[in-house]
Short mmCIF file of C-alpha atoms in Angstrom, two decimals:
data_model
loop_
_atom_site.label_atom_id
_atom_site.label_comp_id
_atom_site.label_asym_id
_atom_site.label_seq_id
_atom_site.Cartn_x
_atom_site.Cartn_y
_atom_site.Cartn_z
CA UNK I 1 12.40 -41.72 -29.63
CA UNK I 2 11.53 -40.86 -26.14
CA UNK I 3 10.72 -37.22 -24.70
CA UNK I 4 13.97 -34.98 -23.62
CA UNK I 5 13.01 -33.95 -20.03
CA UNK I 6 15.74 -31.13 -18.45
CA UNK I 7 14.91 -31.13 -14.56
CA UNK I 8 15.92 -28.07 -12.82
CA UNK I 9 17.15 -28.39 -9.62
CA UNK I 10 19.27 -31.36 -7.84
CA UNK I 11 17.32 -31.00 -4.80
CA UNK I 12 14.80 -33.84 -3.04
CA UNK I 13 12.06 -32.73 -5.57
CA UNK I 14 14.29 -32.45 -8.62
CA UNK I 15 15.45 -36.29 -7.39
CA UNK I 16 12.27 -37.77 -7.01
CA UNK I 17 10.86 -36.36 -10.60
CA UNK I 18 14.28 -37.49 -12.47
CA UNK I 19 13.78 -40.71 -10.60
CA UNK I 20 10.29 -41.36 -11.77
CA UNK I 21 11.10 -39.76 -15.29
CA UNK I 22 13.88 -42.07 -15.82
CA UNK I 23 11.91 -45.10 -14.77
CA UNK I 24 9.13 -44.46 -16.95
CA UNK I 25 11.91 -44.79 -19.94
CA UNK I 26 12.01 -40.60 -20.48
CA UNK I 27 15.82 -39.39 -21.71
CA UNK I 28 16.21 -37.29 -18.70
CA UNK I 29 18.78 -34.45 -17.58
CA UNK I 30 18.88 -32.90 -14.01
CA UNK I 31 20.94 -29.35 -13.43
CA UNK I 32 21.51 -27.73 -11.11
CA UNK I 33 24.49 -24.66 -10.27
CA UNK I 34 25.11 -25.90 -6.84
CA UNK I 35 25.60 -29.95 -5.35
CA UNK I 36 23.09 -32.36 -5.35
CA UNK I 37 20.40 -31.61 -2.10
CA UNK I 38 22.41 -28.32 -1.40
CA UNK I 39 19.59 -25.89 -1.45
CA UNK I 40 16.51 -26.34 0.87
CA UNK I 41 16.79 -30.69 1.22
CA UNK I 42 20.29 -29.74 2.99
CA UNK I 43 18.38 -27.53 5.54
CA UNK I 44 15.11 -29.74 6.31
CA UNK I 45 14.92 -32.66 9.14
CA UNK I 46 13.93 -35.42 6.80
CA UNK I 47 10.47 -35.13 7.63
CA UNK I 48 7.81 -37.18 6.08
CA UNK I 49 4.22 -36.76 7.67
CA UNK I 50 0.43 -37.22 7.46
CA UNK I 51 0.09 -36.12 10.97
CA UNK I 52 0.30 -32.18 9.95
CA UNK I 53 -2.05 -32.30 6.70
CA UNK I 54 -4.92 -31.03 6.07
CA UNK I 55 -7.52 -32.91 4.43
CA UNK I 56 -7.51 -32.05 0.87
CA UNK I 57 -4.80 -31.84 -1.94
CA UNK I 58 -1.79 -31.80 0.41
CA UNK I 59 -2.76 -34.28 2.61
CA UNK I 60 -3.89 -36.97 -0.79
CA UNK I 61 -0.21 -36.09 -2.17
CA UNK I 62 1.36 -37.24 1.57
CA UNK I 63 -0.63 -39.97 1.35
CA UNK I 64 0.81 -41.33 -2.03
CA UNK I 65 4.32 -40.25 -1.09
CA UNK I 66 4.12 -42.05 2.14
CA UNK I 67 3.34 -45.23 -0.09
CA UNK I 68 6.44 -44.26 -2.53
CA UNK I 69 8.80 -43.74 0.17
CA UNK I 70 8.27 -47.26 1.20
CA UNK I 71 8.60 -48.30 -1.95
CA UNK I 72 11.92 -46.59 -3.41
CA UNK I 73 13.19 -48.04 0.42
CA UNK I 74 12.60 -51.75 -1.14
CA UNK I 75 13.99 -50.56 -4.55
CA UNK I 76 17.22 -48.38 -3.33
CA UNK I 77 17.56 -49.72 0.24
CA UNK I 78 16.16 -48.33 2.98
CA UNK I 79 19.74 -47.89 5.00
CA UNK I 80 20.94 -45.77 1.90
CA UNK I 81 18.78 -43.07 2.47
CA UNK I 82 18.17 -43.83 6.38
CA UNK I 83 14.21 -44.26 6.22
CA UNK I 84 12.61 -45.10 9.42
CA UNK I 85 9.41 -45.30 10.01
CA UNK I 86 9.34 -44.04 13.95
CA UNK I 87 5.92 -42.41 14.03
CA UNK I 88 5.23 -39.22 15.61
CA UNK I 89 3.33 -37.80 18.50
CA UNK I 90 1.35 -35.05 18.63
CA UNK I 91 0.92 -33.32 22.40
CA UNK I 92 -1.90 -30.54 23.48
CA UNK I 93 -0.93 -28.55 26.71
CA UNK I 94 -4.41 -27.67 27.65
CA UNK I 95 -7.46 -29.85 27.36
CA UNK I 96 -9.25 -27.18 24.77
CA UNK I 97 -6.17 -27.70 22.97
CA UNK I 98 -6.97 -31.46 23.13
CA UNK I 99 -10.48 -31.56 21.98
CA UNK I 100 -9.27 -29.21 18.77
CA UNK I 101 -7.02 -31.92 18.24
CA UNK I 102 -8.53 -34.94 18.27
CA UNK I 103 -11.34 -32.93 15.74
CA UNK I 104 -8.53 -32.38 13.38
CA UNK I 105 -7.46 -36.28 13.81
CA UNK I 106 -10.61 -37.04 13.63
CA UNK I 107 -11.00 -35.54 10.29
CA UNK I 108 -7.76 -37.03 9.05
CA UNK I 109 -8.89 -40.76 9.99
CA UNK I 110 -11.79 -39.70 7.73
CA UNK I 111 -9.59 -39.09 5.13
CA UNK I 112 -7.57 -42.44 5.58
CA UNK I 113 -5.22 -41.44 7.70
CA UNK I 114 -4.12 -43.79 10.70
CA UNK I 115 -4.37 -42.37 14.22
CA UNK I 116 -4.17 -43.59 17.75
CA UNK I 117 -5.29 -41.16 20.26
CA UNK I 118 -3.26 -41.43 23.40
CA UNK I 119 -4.44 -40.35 26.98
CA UNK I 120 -0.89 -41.04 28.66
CA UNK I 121 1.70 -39.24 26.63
CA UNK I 122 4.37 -40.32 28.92
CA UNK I 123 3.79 -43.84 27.97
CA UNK I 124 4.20 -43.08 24.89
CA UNK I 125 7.91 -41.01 25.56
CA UNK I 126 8.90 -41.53 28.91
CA UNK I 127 10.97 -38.20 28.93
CA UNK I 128 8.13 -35.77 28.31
CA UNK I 129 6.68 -33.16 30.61
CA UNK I 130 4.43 -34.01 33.40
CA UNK I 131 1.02 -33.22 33.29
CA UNK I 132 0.43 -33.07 29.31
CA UNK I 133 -3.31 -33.54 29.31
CA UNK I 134 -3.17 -35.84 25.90
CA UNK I 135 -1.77 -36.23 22.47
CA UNK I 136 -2.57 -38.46 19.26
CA UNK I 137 -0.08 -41.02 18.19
CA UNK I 138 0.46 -40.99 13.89
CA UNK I 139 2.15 -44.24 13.09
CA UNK I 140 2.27 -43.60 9.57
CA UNK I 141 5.00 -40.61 10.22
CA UNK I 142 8.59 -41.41 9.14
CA UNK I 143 12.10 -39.84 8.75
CA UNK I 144 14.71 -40.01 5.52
CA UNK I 145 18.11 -38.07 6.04
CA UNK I 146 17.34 -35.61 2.91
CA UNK I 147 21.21 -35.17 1.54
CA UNK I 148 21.00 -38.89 1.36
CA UNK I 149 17.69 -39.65 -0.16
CA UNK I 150 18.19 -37.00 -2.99
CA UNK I 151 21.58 -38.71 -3.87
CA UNK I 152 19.99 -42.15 -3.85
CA UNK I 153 17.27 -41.09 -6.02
CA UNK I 154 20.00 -39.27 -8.24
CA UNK I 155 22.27 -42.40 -8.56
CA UNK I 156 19.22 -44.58 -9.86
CA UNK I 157 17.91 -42.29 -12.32
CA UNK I 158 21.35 -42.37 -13.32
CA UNK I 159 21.73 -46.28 -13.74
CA UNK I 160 18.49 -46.00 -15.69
CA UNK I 161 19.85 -43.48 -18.14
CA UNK I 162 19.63 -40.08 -16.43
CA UNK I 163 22.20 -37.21 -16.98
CA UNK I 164 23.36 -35.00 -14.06
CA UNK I 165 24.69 -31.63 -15.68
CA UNK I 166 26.32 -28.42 -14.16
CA UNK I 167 25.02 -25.12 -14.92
CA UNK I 168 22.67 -22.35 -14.10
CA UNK I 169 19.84 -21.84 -16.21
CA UNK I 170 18.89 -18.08 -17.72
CA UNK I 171 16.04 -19.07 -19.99
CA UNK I 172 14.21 -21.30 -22.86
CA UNK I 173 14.19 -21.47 -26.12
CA UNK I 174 10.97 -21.92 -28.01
CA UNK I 175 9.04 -22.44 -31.15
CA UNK I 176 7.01 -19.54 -32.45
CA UNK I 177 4.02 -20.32 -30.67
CA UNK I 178 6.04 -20.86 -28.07
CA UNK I 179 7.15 -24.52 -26.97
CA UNK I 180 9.45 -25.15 -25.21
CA UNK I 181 12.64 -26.92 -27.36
CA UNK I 182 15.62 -26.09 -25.13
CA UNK I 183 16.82 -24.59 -21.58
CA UNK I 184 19.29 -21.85 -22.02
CA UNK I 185 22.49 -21.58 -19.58
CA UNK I 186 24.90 -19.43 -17.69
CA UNK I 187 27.48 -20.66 -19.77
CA UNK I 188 25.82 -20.22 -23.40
CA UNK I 189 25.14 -24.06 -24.00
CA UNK I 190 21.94 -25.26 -24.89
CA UNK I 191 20.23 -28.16 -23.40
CA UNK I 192 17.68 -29.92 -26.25
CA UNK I 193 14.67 -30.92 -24.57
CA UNK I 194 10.75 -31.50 -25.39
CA UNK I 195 9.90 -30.45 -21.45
CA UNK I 196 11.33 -28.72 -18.90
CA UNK I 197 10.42 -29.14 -15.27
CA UNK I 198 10.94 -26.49 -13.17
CA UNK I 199 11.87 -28.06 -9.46
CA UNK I 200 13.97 -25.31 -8.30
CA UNK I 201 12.55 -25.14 -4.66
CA UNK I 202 12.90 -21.79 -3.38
CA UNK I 203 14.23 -20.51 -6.53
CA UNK I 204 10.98 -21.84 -8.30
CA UNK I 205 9.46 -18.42 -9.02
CA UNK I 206 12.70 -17.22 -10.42
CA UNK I 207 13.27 -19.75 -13.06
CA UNK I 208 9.69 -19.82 -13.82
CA UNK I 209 9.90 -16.15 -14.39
CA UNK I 210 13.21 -17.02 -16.69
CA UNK I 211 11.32 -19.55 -18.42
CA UNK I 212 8.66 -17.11 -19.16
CA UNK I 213 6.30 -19.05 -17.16
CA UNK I 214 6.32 -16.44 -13.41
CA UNK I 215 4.62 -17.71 -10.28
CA UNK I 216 4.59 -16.86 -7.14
CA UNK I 217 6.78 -18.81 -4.71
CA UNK I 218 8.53 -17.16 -1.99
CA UNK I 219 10.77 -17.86 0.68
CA UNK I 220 9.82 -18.26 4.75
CA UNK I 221 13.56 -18.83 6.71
CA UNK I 222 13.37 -21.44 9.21
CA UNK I 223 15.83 -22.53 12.21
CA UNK I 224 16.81 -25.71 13.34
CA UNK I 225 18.74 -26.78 16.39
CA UNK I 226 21.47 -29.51 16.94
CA UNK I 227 22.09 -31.39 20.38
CA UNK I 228 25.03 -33.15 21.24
CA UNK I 229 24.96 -36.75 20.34
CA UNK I 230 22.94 -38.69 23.62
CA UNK I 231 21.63 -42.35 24.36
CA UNK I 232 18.13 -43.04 22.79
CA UNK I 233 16.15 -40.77 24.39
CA UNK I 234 13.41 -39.24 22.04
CA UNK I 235 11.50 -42.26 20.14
CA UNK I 236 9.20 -40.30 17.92
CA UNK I 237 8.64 -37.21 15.82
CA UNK I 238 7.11 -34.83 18.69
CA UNK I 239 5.36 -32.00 18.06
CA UNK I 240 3.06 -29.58 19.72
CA UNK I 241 -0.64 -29.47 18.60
CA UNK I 242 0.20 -25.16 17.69
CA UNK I 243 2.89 -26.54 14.97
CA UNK I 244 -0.38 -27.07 12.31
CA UNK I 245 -2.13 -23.91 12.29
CA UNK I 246 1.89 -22.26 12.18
CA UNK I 247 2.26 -23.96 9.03
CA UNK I 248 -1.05 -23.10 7.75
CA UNK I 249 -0.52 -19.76 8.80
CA UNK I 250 0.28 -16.65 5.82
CA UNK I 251 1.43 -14.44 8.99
CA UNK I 252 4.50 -12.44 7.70
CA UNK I 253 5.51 -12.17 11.27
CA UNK I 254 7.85 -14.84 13.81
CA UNK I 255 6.24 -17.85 14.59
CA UNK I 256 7.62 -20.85 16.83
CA UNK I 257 5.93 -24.57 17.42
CA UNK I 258 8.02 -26.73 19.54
CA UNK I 259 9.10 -29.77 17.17
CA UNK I 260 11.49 -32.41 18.84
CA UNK I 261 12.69 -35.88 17.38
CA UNK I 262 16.21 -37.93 17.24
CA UNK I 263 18.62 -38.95 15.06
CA UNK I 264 20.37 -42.29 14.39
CA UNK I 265 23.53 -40.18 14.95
CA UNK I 266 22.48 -39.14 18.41
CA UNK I 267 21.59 -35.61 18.45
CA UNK I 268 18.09 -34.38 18.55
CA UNK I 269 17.04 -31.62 16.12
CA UNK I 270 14.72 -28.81 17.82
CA UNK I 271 12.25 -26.55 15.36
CA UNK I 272 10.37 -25.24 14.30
CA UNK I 273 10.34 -21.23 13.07
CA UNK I 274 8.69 -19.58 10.26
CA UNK I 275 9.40 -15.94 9.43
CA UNK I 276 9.05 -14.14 6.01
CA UNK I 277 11.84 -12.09 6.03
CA UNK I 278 13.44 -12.73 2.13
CA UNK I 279 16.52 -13.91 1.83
CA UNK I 280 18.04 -12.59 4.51
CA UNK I 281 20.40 -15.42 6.18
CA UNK I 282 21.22 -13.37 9.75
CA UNK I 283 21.10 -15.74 12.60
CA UNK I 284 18.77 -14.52 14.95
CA UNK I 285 19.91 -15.76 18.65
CA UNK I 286 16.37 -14.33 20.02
CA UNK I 287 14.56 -17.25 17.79
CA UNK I 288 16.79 -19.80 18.50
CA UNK I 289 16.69 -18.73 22.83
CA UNK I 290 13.16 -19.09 21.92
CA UNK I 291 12.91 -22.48 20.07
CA UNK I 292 15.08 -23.72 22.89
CA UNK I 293 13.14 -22.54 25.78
CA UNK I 294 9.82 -24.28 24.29
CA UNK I 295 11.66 -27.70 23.46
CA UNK I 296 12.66 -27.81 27.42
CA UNK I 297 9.23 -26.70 28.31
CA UNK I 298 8.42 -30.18 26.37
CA UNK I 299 11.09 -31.75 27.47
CA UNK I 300 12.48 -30.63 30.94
CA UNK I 301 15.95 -33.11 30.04
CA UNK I 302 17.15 -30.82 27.66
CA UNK I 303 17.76 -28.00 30.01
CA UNK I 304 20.89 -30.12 30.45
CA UNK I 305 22.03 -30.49 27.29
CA UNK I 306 24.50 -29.23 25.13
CA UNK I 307 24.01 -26.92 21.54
CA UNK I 308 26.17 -27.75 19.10
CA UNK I 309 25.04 -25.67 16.86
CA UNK I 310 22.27 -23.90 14.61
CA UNK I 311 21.56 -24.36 10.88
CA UNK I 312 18.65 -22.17 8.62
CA UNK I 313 17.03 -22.27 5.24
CA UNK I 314 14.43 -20.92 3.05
CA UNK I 315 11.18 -22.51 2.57
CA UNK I 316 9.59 -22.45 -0.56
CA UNK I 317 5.89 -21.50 0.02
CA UNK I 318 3.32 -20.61 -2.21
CA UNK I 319 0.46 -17.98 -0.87
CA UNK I 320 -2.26 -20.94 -0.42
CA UNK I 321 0.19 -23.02 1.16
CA UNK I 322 0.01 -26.04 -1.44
CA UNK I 323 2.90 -27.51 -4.01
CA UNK I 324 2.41 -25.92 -7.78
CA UNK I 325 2.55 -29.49 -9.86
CA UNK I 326 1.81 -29.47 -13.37
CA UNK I 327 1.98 -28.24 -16.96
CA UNK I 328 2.25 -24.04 -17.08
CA UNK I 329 -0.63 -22.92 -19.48
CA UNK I 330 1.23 -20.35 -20.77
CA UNK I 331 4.68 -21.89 -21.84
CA UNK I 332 3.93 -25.22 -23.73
CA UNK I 333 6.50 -27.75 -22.14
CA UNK I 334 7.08 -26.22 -18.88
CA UNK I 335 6.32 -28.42 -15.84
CA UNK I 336 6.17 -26.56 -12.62
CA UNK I 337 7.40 -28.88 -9.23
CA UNK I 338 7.52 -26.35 -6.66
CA UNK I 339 6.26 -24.44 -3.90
CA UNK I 340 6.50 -27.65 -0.87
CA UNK I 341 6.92 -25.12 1.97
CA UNK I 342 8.37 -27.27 4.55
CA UNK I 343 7.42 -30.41 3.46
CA UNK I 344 8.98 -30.99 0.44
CA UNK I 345 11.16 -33.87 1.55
CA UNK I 346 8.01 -35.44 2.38
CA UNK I 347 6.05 -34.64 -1.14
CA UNK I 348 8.72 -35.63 -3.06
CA UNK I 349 8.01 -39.07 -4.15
CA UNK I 350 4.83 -38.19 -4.96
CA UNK I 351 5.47 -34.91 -6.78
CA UNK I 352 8.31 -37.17 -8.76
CA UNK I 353 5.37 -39.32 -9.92
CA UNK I 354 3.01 -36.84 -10.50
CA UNK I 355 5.12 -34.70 -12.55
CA UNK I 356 5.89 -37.83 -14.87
CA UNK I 357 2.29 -38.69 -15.04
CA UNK I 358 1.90 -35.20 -16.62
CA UNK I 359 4.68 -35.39 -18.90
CA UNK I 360 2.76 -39.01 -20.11
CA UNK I 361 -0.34 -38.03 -20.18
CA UNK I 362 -1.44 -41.15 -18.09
CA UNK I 363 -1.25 -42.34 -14.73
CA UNK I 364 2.05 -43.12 -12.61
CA UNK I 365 2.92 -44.68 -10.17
CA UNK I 366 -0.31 -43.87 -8.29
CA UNK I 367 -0.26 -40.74 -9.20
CA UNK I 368 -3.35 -39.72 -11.68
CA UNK I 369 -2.99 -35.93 -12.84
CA UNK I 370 -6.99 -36.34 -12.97
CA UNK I 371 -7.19 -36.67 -8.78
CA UNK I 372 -4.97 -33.53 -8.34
CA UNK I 373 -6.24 -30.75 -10.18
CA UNK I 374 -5.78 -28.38 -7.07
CA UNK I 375 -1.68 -28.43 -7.21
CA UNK I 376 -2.21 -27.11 -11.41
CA UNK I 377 -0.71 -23.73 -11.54
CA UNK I 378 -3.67 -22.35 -13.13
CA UNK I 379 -4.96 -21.89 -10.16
CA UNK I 380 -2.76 -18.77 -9.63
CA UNK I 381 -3.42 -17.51 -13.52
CA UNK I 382 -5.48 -15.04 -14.80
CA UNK I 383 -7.89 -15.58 -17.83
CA UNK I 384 -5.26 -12.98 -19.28
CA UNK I 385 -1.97 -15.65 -18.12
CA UNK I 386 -0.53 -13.19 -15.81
CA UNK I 387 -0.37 -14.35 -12.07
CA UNK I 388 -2.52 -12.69 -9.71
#
């Protein structure tokens, strides 16, 4: 009889570990209260990169996901979930800028990531700003359309058995010594299970708390931009060199990085911002006047396009900045899969894998529970079991 896995959440992450769960022959459930991908995935720009990692536990995940991707795109069909490999470029404005830079690549090549330093940016994408001292070219960088790649990943853990249910959940039920047996719901069912896993992006903290198993993930809005629909005229993912230590950075404050890159529709998305500010959804016109005014700074063409409009969402972010992957030592049977920040979309394929390596107690996939000891939760854990 095999294990009873309930997934919670429908998003990118929730996907990818039903995916993985379902292919490793697991009798799997995913629910979720809203539409598949219609949390945080609906909200992201697909992005899957090495080129903004850190070496360490992030940046060994990306690695393994960047391997996964490729593979679900042979298993699923790359077209289904629009994967394209397109690279992406990474620009300094001033030559100190540069030399940081290429110290950071330098430091991912060391950690077996691909790089290409480039002296001529503007051979690289014609349309960029004159007199860009450098930049380093990451060939390994790709795009999915994140709506699309959760549904794919949904659909086949379907075919392989999977369950796609409705519902919000309020809490577990356990054993006396407390293992987990069931997920309770809004509605007063009961969903059996041996393990839940709790991949409820920006809600993670909340249904960790309801599943007596609290940690600490909290949300950091974002806005993105939307250009009308153009010829080919951005070829990579292209970023400015400030966009790493943003996303590194626990500032509670505003924070802007110009990020650029197409579509296969057309329009060009414009990021990135990072503010800790809640829940609250306002649209703040100064941020986006802001984003805009940087991405025409990078790219002077855009002064004469068209908005069409403006789209925000939550990041789920932990307070070291790394995914929480792995069993909860405090609630036998609870599997946490949260806490991606903005890179999620990226992580997913791994964390999928990862999380069903746990739930074997063997290797997946890749992904070896053994070599990533720095996502566990514990990390966050008192010797009491009370989060710090």
């Amino acid at each position: 009889m095999s294990l009873k896995v309930v997934v919670v959440g429908a998003g990118v992450v929730g996907a990818a570990s039903a995916f993985h769960a379902a292919s490793a022959g697991l009798d799997v459930t995913v629910i979720d209260r809203g539409p598949v991908g219609a949390g945080t995935t609906s909200r992201g720009e697909g992005n899957v990169l090495l080129s903004d990692k850190e070496p360490g536990p992030e940046l060994d995940l990306a690695r393994l996901s960047r391997t996964l991707w490729d593979e679900a795109g042979e298993e699923l069909g790359s077209e289904s979930f629009e994967l394209e490999a397109k690279g992406g470029l990474v620009v300094a404005s001033t030559e100190e800028g540069l030399a940081a830079l290429r110290e950071f690549a330098a430091r991912q090549n060391a950690a077996g990531v691909r790089i290409e330093p480039v002296d001529h940016v503007r051979d690289v994408e014609p349309h960029l700003a004159p007199g860009l001292p450098g930049g380093v070219h990451y060939p390994q960088d790709a795009q999915v359309q994140p709506v699309l790649a959760a549904a794919a990943l949904l659909r086949a853990a379907v075919r392989r058995g999977g369950r796609l249910h409705s519902g919000e959940v309020v809490g577990a039920e356990t054993t006396r010594d407390g293992r987990v047996t069931g997920v309770r719901t809004a509605a007063g069912e009961v969903l059996p299970c041996d393990a839940v896993v709790n991949a409820a992006g920006t809600w993670g903290g909340e249904v960790g708390r309801r599943l007596g198993a609290p940690i600490e993930v909290l949300p950091r809005r974002g806005f993105v931009l939307v250009t009308e629909p153009l010829p080919p005229m951005v070829r990579h993912k292209v970023y400015s060199a400030d966009y790493v230590a943003n996303v590194a950075s626990s500032d509670a404050g505003l924070e802007t990085s110009c990020v650029v890159e197409g579509t296969r529709g057309g329009t060009i998305l414009i990021g990135a911002s990072r503010e800790r500010v809640g829940f609250d959804r306002t649209l703040n016109t100064a941020v986006l006047a802001r984003l805009a005014a940087q991405a025409c700074r990078l790219f002077p063409f855009l002064r004469g396009v068209h908005l069409i409009r403006a789209y925000r969402g939550f990041r789920p972010y932990c307070p070291d900045h790394l995914p929480v992957i792995g069993p909860d030592p405090r609630v036998p049977g609870v599997v946490h899969a949260c806490g991606h920040e903005g890179a999620g979309i990226g992580l997913a394929p791994a964390t999928g894998a990862l999380v069903t390596a746990h739930l074997l107690g063997r290797p997946w996939r890749g992904a070896d529970p053994a070599a990533h000891t720095g996502l566990l939760p514990d990390r966050f854990l008192t010797f009491g079991g009370t989060p710090q």
